[in-house]
Short mmCIF file of C-alpha atoms in Angstrom, two decimals:
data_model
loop_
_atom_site.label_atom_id
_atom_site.label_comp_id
_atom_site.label_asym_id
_atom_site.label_seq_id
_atom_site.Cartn_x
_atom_site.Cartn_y
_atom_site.Cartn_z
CA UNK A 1 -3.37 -10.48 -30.69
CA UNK A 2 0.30 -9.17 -30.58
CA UNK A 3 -1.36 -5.29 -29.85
CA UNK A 4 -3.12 -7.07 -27.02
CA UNK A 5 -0.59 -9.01 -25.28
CA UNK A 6 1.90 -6.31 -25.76
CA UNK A 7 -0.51 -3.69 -23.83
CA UNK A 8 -0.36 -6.47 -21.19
CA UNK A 9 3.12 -7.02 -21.06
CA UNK A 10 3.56 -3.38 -20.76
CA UNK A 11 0.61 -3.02 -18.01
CA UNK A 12 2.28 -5.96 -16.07
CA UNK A 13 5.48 -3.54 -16.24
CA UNK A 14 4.16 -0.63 -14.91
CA UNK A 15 1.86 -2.22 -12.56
CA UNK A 16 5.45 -3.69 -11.03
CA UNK A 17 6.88 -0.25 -11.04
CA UNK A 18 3.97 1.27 -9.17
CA UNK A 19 4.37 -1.82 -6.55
CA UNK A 20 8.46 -1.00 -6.58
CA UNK A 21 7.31 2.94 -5.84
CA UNK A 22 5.33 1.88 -3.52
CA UNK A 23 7.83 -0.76 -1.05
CA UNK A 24 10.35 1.83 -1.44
CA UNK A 25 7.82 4.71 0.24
CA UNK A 26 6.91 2.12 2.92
CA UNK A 27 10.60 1.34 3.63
CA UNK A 28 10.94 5.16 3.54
CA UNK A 29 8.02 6.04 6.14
CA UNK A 30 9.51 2.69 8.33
CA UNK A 31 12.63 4.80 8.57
CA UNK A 32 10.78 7.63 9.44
CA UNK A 33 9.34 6.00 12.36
CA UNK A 34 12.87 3.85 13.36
CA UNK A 35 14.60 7.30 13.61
CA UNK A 36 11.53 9.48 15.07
CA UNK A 37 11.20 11.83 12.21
CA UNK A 38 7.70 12.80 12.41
CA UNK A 39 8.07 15.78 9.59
CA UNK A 40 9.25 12.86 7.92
CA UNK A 41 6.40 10.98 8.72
CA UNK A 42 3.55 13.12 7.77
CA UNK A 43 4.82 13.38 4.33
CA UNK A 44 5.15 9.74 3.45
CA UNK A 45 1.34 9.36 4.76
CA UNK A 46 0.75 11.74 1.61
CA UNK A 47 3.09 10.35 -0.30
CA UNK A 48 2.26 6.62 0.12
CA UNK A 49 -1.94 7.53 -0.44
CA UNK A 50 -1.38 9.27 -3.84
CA UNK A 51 1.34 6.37 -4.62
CA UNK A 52 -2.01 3.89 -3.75
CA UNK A 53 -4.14 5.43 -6.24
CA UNK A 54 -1.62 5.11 -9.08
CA UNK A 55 -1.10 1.94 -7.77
CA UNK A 56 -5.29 1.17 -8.08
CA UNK A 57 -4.57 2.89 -11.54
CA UNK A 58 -2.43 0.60 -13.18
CA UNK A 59 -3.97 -2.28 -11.64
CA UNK A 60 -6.77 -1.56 -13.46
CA UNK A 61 -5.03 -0.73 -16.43
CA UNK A 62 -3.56 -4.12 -16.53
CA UNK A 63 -7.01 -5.80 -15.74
CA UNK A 64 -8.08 -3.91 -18.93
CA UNK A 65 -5.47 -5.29 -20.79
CA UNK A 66 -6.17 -8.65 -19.35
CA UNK A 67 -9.92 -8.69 -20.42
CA UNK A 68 -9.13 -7.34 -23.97
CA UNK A 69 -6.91 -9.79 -24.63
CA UNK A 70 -8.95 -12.84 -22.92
CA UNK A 71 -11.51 -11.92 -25.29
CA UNK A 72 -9.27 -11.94 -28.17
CA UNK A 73 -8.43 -15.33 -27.51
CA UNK A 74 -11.98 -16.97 -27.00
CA UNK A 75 -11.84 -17.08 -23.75
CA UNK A 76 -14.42 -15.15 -21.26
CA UNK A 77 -12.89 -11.68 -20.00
CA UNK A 78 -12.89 -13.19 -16.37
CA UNK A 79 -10.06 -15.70 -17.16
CA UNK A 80 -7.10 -15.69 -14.93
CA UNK A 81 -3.43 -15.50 -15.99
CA UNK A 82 -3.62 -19.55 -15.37
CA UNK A 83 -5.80 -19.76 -17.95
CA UNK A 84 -4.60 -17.06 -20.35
CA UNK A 85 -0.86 -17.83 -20.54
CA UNK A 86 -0.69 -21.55 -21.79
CA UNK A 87 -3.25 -19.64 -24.67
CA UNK A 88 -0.01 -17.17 -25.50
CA UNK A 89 2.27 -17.96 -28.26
CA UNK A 90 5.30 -19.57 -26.64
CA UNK A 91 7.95 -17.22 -26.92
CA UNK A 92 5.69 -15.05 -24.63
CA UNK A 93 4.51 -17.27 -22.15
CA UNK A 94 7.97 -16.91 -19.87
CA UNK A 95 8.02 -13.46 -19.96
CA UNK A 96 4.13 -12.76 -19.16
CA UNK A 97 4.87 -15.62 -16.05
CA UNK A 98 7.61 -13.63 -14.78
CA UNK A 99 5.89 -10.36 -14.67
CA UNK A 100 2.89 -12.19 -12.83
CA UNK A 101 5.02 -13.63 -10.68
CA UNK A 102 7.03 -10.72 -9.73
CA UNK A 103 4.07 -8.59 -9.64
CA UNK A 104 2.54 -10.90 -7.29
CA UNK A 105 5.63 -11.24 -4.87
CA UNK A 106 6.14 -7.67 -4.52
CA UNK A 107 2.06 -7.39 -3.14
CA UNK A 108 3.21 -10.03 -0.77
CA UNK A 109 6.67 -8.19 0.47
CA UNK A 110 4.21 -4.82 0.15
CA UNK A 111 1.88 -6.22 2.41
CA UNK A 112 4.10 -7.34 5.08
CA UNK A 113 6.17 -3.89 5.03
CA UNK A 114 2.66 -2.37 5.48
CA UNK A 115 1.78 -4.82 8.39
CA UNK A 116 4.84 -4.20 10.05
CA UNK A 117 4.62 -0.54 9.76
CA UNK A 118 1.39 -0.42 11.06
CA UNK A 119 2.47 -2.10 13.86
CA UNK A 120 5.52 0.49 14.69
CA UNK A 121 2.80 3.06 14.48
CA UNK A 122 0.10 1.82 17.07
CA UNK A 123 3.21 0.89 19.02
CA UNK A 124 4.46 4.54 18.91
CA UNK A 125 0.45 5.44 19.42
CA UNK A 126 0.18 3.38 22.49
CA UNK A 127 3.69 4.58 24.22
CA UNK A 128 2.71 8.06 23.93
CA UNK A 129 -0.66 7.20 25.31
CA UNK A 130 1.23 6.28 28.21
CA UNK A 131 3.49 8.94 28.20
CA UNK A 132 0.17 11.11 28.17
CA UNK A 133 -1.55 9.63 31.26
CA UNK A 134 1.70 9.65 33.23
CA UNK A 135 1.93 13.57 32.61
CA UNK A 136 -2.09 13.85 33.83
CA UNK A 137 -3.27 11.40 35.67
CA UNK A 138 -6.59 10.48 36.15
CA UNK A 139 -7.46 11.47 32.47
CA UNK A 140 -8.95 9.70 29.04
CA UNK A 141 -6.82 9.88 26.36
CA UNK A 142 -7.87 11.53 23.31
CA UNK A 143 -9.53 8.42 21.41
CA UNK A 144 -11.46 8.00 18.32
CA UNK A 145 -14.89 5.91 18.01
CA UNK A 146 -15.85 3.53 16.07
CA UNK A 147 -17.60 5.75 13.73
CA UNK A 148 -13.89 7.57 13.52
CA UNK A 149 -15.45 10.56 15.54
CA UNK A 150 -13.04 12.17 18.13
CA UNK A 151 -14.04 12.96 21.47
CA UNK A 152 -15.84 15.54 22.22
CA UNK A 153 -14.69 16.05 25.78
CA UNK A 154 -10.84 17.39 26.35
CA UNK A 155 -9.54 15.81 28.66
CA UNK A 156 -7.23 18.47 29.27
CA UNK A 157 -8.39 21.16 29.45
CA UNK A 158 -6.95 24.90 30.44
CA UNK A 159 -7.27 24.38 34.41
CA UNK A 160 -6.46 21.07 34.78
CA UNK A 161 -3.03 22.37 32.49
CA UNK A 162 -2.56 24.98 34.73
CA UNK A 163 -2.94 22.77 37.62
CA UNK A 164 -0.16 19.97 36.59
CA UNK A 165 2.40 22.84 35.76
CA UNK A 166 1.54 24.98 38.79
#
C-alpha cells in the first residue's frame, strides 16, 4: 500500500502544481487584457491551452493513482477521497486531506479567474463591436454562428472602405 499512496501523494502534488501553472497564466493573460497588450494576449491563449492539457494530464494521473490504490484497499476503484482517506494509515490521512483540499480550492480560485477573464474579453469584444459600427454605419459586424462558422458576407468590403475614407 505505501507504493500506492505515495504515487498519490505525489499525483495530488503535481496535479496542484499544474493548477498553480495554470492561475498564474490566467492572472498573466488578465494583465494582458487590463493593460491592452494584445501580443501579450495571443500568447497566453497558447500558453494557457497547452497548460490545460497537462493540467487534464495529471488529473488523470492522480485518478490513476486513486483507483490503484482504492483497489488495494478493498474498496471499488470509484471511491472518493471521503471514502479512501479514513482507510489510510493515520500519519497520512492529514497530509492526503490537505492536498485534496488545496487541490480543490485552487479549481475554485481557477475557475473564477477564468470567469472573470472571460468576461474582460467579451467586454473588450463588444466595445470594439461598437467601435466598428461607429466607423461604418449601417453594417453587420463580423459574427460567428452557432455552428462557429464565420460569415460569409464582408461587411466591409473594398468600396464601401473607399467610400468612408473618401
Amino acid at each position: 500500500m505505501t507504493e500506492h499512496l505515495t504515487n498519490l501523494i505525489e499525483a495530488l502534488r503535481q496535479e496542484l502544481q499544474q493548477y498553480g501553472e495554470m492561475l498564474a497564466l490566467l492572472d498573466q493573460q488578465q494583465d494582458s487584457v487590463m493593460h491592452r497588450r494584445t501580443d501579450d494576449l495571443l500568447q497566453t491563449v497558447g500558453a494557457i491551452q497547452a497548460q490545460a492539457r497537462h493540467l487534464q494530464q495529471a488529473r488523470e494521473h492522480r485518478d490513476d493513482c486513486r483507483r490503484q490504490l482504492a483497489t488495494q484497499l478493498g474498496l471499488p476503484d470509484s471511491a472518493t477521497f471521503a471514502e479512501l482517506i479514513p482507510r489510510l494509515p493515520p500519519d497520512y490521512r492529514p497530509l492526503v486531506e490537505a492536498l485534496v483540499q488545496e487541490n480543490n480550492d485552487l479549481l475554485v480560485r481557477i475557475q473564477q479567474r477564468a470567469r472573470q477573464n472571460h468576461i474582460l474579453l467579451h467586454r473588450a469584444v463588444e466595445l470594439m463591436q461598437r467601435l466598428l459600427a461607429a466607423l461604418f454605419p449601417g453594417s453587420t459586424p463580423l459574427t460567428y454562428g452557432g455552428s462557429g462558422q464565420r460569415s460569409t458576407s464582408s461587411p466591409w468590403s473594398a468600396s464601401t472602405l473607399f467610400n468612408a475614407v473618401g
